[in-house]
PDB file of C-alpha atoms and ligand atoms in Angstrom:
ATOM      1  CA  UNK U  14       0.000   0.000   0.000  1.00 59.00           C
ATOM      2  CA  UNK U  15       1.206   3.564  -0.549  1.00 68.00           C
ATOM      3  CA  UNK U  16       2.393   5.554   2.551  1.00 77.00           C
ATOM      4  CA  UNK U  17      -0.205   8.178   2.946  1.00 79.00           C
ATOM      5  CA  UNK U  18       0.512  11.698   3.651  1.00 88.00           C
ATOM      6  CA  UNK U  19      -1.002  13.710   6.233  1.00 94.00           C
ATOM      7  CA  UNK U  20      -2.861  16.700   4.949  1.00 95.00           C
ATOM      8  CA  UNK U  21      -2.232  18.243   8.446  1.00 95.00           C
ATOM      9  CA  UNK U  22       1.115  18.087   8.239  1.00 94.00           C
ATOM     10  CA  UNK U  23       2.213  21.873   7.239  1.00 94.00           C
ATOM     11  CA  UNK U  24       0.413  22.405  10.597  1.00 95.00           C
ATOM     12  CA  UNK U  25       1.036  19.655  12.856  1.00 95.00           C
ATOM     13  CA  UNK U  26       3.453  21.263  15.220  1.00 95.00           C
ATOM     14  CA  UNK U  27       4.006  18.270  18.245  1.00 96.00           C
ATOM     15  CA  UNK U  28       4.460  20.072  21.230  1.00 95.00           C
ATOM     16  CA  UNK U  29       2.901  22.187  23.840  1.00 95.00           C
ATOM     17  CA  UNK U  30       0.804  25.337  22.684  1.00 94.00           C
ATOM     18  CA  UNK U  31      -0.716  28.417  24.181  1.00 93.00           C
ATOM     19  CA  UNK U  32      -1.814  28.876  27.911  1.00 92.00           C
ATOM     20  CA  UNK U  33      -0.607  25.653  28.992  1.00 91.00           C
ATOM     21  CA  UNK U  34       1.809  27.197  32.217  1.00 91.00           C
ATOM     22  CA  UNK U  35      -0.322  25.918  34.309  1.00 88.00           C
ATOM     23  CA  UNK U  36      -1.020  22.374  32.943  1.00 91.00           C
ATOM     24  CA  UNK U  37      -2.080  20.752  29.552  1.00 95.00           C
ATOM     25  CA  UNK U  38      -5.708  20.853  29.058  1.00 96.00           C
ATOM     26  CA  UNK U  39      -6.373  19.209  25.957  1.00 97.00           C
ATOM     27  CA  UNK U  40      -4.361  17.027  23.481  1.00 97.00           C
ATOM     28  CA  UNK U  41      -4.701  16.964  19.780  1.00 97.00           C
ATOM     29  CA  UNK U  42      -3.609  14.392  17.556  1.00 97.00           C
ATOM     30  CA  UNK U  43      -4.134  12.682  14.175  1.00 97.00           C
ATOM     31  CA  UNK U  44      -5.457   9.034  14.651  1.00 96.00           C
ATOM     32  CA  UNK U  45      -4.667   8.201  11.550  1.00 95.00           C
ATOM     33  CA  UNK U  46      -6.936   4.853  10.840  1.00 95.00           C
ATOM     34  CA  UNK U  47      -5.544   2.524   8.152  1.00 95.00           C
ATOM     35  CA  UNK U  48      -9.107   1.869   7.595  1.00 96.00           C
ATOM     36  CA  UNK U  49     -12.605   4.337   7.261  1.00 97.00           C
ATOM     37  CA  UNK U  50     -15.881   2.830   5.729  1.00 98.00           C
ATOM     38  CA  UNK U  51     -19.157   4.022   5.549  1.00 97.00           C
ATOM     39  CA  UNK U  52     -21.601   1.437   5.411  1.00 97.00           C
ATOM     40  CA  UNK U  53     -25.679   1.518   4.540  1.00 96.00           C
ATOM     41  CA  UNK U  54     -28.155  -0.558   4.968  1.00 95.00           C
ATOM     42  CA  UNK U  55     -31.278  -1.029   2.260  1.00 94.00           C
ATOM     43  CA  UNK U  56     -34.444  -0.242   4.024  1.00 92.00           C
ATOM     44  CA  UNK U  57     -35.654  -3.328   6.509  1.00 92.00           C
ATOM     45  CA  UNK U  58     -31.589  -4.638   6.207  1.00 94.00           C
ATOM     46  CA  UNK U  59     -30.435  -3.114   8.928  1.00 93.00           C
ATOM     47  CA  UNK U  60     -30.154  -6.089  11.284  1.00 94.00           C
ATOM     48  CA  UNK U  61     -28.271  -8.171   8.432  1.00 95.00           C
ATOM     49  CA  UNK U  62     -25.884  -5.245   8.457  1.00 96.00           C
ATOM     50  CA  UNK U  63     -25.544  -4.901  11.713  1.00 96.00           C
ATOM     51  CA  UNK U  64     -25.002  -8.480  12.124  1.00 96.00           C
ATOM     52  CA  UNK U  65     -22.198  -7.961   9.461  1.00 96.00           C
ATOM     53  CA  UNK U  66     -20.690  -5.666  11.377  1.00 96.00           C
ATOM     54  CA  UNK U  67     -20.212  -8.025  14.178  1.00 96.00           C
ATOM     55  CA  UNK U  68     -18.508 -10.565  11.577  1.00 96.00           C
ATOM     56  CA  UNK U  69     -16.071  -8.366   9.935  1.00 96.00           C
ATOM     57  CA  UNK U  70     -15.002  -6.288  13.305  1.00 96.00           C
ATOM     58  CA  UNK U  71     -15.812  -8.424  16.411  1.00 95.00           C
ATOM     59  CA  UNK U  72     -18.236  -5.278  17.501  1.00 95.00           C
ATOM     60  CA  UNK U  73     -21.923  -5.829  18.952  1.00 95.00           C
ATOM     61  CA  UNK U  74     -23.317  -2.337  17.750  1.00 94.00           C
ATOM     62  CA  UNK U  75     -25.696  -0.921  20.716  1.00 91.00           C
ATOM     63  CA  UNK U  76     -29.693  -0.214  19.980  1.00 84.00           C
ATOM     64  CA  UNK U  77     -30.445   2.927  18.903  1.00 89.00           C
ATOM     65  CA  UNK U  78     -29.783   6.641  17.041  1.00 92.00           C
ATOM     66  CA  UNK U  79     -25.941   7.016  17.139  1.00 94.00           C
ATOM     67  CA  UNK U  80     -25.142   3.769  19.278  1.00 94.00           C
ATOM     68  CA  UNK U  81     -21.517   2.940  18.721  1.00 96.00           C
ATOM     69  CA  UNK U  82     -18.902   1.710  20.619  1.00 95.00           C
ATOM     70  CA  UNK U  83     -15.047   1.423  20.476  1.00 95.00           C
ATOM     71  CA  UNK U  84     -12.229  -1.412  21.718  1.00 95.00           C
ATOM     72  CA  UNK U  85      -9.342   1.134  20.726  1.00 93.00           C
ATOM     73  CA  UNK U  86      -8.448  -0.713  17.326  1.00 96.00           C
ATOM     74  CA  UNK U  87     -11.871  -0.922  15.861  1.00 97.00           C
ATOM     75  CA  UNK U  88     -14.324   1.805  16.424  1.00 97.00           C
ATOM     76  CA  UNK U  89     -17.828   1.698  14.739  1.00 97.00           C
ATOM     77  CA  UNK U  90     -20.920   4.083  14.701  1.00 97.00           C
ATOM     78  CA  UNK U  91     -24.586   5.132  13.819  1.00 96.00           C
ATOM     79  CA  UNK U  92     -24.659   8.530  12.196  1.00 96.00           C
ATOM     80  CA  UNK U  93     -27.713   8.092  10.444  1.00 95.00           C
ATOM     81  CA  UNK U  94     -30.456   5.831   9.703  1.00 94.00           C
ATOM     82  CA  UNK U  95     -29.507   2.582   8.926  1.00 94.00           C
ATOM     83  CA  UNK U  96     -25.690   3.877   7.852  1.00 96.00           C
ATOM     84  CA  UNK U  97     -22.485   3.463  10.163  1.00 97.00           C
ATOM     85  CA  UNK U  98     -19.068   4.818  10.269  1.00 97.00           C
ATOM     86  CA  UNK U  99     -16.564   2.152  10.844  1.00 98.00           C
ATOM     87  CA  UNK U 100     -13.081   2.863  11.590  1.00 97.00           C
ATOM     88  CA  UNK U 101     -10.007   0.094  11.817  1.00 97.00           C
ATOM     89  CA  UNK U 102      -6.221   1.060  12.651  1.00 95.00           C
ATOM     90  CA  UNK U 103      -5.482  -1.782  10.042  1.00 95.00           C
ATOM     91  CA  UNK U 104      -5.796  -1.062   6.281  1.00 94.00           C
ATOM     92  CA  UNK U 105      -8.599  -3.876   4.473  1.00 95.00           C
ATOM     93  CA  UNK U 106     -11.457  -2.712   5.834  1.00 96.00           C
ATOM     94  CA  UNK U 107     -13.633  -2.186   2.533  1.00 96.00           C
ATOM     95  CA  UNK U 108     -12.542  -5.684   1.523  1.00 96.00           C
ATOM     96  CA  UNK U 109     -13.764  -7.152   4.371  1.00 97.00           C
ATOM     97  CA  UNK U 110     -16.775  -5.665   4.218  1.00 96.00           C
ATOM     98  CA  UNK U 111     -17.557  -6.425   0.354  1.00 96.00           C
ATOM     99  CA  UNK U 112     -17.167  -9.889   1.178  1.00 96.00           C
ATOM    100  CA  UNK U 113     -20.012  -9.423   4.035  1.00 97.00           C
ATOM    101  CA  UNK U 114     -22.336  -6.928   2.886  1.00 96.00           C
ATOM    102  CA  UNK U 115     -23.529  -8.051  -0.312  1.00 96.00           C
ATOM    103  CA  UNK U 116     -25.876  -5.726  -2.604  1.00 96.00           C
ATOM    104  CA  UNK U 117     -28.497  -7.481  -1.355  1.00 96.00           C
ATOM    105  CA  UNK U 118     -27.831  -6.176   1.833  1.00 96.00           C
ATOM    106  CA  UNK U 119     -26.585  -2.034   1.526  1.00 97.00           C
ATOM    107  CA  UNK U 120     -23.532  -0.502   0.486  1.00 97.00           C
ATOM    108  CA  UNK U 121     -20.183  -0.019   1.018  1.00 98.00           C
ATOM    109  CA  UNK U 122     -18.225   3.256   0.676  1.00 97.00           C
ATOM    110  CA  UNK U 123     -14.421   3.146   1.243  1.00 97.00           C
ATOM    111  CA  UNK U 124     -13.524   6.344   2.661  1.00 96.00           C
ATOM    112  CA  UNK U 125     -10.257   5.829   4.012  1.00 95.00           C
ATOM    113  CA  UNK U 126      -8.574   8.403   1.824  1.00 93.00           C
ATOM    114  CA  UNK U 127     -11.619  10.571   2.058  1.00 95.00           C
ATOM    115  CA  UNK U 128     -11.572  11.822   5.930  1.00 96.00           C
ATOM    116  CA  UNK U 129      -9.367  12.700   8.354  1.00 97.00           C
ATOM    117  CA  UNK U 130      -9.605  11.601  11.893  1.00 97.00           C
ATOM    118  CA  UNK U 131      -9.037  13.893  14.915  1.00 98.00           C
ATOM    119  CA  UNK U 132      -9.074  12.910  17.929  1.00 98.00           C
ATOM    120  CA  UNK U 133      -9.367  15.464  21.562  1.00 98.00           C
ATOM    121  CA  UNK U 134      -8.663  14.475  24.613  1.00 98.00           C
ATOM    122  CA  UNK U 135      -8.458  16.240  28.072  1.00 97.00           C
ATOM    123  CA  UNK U 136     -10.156  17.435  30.795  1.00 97.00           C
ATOM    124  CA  UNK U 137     -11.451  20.605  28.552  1.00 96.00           C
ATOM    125  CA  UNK U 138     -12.297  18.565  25.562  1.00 97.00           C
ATOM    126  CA  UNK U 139     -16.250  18.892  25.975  1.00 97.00           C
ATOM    127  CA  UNK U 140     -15.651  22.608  26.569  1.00 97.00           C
ATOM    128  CA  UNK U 141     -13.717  23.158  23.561  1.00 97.00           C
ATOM    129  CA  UNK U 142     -16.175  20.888  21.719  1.00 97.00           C
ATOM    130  CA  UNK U 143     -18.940  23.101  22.581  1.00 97.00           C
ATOM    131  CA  UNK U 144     -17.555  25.897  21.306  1.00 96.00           C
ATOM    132  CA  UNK U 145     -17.082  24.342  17.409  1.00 96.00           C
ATOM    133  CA  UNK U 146     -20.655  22.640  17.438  1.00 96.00           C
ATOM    134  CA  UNK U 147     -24.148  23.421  18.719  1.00 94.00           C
ATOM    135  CA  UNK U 148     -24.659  19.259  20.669  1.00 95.00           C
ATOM    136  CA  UNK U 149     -24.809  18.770  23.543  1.00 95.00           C
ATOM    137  CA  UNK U 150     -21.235  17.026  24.798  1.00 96.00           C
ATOM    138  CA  UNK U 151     -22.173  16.197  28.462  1.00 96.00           C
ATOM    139  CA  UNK U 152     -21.641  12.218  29.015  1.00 96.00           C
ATOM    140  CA  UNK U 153     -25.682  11.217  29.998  1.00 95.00           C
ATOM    141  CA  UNK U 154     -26.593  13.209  26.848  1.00 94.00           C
ATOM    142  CA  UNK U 155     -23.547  11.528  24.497  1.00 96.00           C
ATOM    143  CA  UNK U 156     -22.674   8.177  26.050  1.00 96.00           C
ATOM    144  CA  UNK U 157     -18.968   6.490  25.332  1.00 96.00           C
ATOM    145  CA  UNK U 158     -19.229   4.833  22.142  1.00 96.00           C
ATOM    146  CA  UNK U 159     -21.712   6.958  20.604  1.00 97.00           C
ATOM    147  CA  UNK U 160     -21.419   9.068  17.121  1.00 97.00           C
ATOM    148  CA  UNK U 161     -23.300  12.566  16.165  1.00 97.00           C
ATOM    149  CA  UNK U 162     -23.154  13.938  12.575  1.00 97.00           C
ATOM    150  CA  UNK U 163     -23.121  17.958  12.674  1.00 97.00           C
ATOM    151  CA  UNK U 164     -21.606  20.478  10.758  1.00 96.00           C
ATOM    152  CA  UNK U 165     -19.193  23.571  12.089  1.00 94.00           C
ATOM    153  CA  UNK U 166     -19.891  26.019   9.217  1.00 90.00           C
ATOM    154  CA  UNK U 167     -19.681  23.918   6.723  1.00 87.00           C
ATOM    155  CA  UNK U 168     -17.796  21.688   7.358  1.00 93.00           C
ATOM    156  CA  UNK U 169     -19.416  18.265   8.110  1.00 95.00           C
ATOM    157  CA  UNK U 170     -18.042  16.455  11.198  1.00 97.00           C
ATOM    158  CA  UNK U 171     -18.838  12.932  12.599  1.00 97.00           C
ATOM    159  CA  UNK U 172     -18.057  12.497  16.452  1.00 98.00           C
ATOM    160  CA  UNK U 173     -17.565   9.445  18.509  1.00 98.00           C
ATOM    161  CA  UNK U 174     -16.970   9.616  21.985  1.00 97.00           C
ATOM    162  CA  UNK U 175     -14.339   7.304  22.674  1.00 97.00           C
ATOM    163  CA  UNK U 176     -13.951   7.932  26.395  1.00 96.00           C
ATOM    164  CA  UNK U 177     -15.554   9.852  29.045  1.00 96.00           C
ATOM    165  CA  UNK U 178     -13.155  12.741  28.057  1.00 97.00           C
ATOM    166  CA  UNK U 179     -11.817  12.075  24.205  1.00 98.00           C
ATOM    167  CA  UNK U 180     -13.531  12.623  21.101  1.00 98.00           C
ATOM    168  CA  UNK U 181     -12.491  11.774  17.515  1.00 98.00           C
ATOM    169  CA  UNK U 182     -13.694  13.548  15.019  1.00 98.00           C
ATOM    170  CA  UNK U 183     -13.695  12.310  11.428  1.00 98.00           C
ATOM    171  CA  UNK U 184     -13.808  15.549   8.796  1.00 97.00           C
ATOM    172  CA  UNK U 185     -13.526  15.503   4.976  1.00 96.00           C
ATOM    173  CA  UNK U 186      -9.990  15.215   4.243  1.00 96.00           C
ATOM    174  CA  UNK U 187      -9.735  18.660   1.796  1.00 96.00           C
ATOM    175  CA  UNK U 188     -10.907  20.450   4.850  1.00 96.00           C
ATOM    176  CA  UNK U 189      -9.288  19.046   7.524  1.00 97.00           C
ATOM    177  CA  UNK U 190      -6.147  21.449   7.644  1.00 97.00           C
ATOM    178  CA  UNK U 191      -8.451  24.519   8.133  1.00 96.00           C
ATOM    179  CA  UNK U 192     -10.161  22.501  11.146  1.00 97.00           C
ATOM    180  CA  UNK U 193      -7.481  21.594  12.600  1.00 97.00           C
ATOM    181  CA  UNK U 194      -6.332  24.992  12.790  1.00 97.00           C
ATOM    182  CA  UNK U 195      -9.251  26.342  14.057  1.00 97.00           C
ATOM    183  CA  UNK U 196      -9.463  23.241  16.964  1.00 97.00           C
ATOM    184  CA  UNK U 197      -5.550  24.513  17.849  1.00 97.00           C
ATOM    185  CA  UNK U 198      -7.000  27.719  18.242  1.00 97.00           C
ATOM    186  CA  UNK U 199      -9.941  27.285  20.219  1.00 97.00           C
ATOM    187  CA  UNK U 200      -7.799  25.168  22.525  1.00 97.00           C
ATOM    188  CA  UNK U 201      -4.974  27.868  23.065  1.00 96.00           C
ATOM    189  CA  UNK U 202      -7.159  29.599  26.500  1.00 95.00           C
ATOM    190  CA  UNK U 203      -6.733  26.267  28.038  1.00 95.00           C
ATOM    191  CA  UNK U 204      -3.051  25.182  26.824  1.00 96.00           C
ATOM    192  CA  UNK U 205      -2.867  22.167  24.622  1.00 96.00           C
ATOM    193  CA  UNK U 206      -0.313  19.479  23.717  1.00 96.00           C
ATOM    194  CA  UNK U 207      -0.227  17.804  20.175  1.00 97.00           C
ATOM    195  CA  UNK U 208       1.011  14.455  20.198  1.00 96.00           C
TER     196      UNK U 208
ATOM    197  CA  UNK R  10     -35.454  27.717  15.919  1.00 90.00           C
ATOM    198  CA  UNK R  11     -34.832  24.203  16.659  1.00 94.00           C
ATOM    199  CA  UNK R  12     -35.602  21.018  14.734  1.00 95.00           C
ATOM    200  CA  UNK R  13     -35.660  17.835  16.486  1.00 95.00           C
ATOM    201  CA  UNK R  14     -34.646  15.270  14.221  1.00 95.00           C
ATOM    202  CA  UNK R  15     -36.067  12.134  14.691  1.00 94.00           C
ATOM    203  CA  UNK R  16     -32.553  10.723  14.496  1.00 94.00           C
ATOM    204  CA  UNK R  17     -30.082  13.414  15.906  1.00 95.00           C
ATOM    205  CA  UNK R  18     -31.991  15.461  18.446  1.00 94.00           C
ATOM    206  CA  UNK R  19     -32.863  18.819  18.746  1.00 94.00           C
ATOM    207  CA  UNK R  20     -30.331  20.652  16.285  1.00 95.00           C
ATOM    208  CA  UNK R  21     -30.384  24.389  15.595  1.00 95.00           C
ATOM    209  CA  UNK R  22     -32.088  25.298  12.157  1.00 95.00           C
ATOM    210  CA  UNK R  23     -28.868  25.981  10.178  1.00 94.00           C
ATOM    211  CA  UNK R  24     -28.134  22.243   9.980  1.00 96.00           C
ATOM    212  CA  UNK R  25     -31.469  21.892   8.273  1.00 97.00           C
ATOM    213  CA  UNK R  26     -32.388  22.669   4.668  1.00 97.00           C
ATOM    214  CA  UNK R  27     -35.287  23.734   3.723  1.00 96.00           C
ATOM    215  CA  UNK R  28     -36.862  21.201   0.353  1.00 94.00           C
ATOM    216  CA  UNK R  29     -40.833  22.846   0.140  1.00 92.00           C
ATOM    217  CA  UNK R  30     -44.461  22.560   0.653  1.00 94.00           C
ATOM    218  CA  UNK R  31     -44.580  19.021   1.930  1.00 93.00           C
ATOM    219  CA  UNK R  32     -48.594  19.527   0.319  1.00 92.00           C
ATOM    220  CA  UNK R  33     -48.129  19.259  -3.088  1.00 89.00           C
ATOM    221  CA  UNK R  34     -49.274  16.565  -4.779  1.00 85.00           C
ATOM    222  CA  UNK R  35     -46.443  15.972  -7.833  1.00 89.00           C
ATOM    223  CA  UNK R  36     -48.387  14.175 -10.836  1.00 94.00           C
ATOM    224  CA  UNK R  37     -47.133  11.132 -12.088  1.00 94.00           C
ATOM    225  CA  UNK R  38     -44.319  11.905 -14.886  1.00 93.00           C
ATOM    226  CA  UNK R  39     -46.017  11.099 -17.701  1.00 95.00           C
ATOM    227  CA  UNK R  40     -49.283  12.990 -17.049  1.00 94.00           C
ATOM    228  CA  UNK R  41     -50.003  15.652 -19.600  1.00 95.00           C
ATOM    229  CA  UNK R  42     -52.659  16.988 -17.040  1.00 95.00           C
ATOM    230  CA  UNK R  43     -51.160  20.680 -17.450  1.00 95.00           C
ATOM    231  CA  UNK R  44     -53.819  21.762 -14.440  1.00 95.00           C
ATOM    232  CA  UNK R  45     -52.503  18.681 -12.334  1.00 95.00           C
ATOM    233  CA  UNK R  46     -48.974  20.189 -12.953  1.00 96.00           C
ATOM    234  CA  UNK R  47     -49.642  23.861 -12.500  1.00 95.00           C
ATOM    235  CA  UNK R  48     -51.173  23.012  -9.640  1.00 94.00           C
ATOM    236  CA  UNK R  49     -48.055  21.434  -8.440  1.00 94.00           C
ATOM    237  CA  UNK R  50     -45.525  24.543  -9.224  1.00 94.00           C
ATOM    238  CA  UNK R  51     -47.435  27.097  -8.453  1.00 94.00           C
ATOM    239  CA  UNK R  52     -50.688  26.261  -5.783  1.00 93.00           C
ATOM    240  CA  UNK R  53     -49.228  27.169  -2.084  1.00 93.00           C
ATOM    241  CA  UNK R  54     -51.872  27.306   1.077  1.00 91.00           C
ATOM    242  CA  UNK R  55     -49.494  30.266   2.352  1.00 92.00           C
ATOM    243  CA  UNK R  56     -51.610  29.311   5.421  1.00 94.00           C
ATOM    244  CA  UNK R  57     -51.001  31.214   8.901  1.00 97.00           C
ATOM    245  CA  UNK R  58     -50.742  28.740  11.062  1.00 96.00           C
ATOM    246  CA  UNK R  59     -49.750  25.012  10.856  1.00 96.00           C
ATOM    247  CA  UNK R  60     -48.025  23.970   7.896  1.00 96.00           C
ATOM    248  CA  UNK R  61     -46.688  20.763   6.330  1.00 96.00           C
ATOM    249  CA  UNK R  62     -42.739  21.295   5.008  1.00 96.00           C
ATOM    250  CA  UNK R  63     -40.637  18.659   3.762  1.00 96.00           C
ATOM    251  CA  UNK R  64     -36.369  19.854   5.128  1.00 97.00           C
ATOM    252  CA  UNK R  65     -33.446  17.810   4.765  1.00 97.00           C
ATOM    253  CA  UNK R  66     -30.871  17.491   7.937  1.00 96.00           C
ATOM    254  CA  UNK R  67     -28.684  17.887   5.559  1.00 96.00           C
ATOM    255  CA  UNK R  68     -26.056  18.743   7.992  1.00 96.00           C
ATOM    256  CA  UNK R  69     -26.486  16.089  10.122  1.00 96.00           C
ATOM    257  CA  UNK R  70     -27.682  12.446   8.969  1.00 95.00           C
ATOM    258  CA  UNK R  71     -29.353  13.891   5.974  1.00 95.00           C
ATOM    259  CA  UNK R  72     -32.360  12.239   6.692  1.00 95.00           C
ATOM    260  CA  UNK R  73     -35.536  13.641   4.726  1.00 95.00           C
ATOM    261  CA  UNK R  74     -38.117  15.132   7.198  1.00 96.00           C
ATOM    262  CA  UNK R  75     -41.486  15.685   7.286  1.00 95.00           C
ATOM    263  CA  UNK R  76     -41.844  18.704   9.915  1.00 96.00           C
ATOM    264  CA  UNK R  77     -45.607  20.962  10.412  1.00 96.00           C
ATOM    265  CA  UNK R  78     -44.726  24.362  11.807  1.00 96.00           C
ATOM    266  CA  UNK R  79     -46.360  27.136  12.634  1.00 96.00           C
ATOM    267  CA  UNK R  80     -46.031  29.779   9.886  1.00 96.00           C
ATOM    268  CA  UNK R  81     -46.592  32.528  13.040  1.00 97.00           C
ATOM    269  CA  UNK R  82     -44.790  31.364  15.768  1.00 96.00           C
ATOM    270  CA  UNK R  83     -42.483  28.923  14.121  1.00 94.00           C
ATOM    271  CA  UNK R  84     -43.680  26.661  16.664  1.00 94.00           C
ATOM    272  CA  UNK R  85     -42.450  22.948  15.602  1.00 95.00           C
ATOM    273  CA  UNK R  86     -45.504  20.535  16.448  1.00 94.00           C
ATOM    274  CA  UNK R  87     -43.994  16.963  14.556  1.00 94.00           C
ATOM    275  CA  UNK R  88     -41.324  15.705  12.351  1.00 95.00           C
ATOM    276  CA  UNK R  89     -41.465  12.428  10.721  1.00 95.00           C
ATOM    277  CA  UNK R  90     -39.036  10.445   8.792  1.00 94.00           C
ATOM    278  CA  UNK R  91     -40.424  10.956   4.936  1.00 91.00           C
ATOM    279  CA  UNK R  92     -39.338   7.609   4.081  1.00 83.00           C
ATOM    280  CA  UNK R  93     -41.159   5.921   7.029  1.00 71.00           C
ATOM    281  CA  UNK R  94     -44.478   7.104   5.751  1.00 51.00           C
ATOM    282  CA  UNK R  95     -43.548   6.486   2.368  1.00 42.00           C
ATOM    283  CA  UNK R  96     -42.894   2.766   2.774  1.00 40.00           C
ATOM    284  CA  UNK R  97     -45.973   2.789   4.405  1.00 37.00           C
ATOM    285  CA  UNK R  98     -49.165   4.794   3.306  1.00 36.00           C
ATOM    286  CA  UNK R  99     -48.706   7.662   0.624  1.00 35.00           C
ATOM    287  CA  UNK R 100     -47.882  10.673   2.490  1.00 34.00           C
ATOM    288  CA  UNK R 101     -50.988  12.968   0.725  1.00 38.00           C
ATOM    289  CA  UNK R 102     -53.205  10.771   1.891  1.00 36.00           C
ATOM    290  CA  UNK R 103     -52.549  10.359   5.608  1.00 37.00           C
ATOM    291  CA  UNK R 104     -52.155  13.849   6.492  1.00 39.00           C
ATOM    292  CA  UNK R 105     -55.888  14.892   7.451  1.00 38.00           C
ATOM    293  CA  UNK R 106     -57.507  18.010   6.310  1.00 36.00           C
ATOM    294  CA  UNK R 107     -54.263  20.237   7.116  1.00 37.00           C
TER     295      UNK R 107
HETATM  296 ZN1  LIG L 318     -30.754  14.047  11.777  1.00 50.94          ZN
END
């Protein structure tokens, strides 16, 4: 496979930023998934896909809107009805999948060079969250595990909670430089590290 | 003005986009009723009061809505999936007198 280049990378500065003399707030960092798959079910399929889900990443999605849920390598989804985000630190994902999910079934959309993951972590994360999108980030309202789709201006973002305090954030790849900039920026007040 | 999507939540309006008069009635393609399809582009209700809209949460799961809101108070009384009611009764027909 061909070593892919970050598009943060002009602004990827590792290190500690901004107000951060009395302690590190957030950290930012590039997850950098080998794998990213968006995957949709045909109306009254959903349980088939689901169930596919299971076989290709080990992962017993929750019920409901936006149920996900995360073992570190694998992370998968809901951000819409009947579709899921699925996210592997291996590369193969969209193979596995087509061998699961036949047409029958849904779709599969290999998005792996398409997005760019984020991911913030810290004790200020939900604060600096809230100030990007209009959701509410407190943990009874969005549970570990579970995904929203929202937009900051324009620019569409899928969230998973994949701790009590760490988000990742998944952004179109042609945008994520300007995002990235902006989440450095929001999270100067509190000092943050990128890692 | 919020929206709650049936899906997402309550999510402020600019994540929404607005698609029309969810109380149209679009003729089948092939009609050559040019009343039927007049009708269709140009008839509104312009009511004040309740009103049927079809948005998209277009920045959020996308998901087609079917949403009545008050024209005076932008008051938000339901939203529906459209694809729900599709798959089950055509959507002119259940809707009442409104
Ligand atoms: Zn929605």
């Amino acid at each position: 496979m061909v070593e892919r280049q970050s598009p943060l990378e002009p602004e990827f500065h590792v290190g500690s930023h901004g107000n951060f003399e009395h302690g590190v707030e957030i950290i930012l960092t590039e997850t950098r998934p080998g794998s990213i798959v968006q995957l949709a079910a045909w109306p009254g399929e959903e349980k088939k896909l689901i169930s596919g889900i299971r076989t290709v990443t080990g992962l017993a999605l929750p019920d409901g809107a936006g149920g996900g849920l995360s073992d570190g390598v694998k992370s998968v989804f809901g951000f819409a009805p009947g579709k899921f985000t699925v996210a592997d630190e291996a590369e193969g994902l969209a193979a596995a999948f087509a061998r699961v999910v036949t047409p029958a079934i849904g779709t599969v959309t290999d998005l792996s060079h398409g997005r760019t993951a984020i991911r913030i972590a810290g004790p200020k994360a939900e604060w600096v969250l809230a100030k990007f999108f209009a959701i509410d980030f407190a943990l009874p309202a969005f549970p570990v595990g579970a995904g929203r789709s929202t937009t900051h201006h324009d620019v569409f973002a899928q969230i998973q909670r994949t701790s009590a305090d760490q988000f990742d954030i998944y952004v179109f790849r042609s945008f994520a430089r300007s995002f990235w900039k902006a989440l450095c920026h929001a999270s100067e007040e509190v000092g943050y590290e990128v890692q | 003005m919020l929206i709650t999507c049936p899906y997402c939540g309550p999510r402020d309006v600019i994540e929404f986009t607005y698609q029309g008069d969810g109380n149209r009635e679009r003729p089948d393609p092939a009609s050559q009723n040019f009343e039927a399809w007049n009708a269709y582009v140009y008839d509104r209700l312009n009511p004040a009061g309740d009103h049927n809209e079809i948005w998209q949460h277009s920045g959020g799961c996308r998901a087609h809505l079917r949403v009545v809101r008050n024209t005076l108070t932008h008051e938000i009384s339901s939203v529906a999936f459209v694809r729900g009611e599709h798959t089950s009764t055509p959507r002119r027909k259940a809707e009442g007198k409104s």
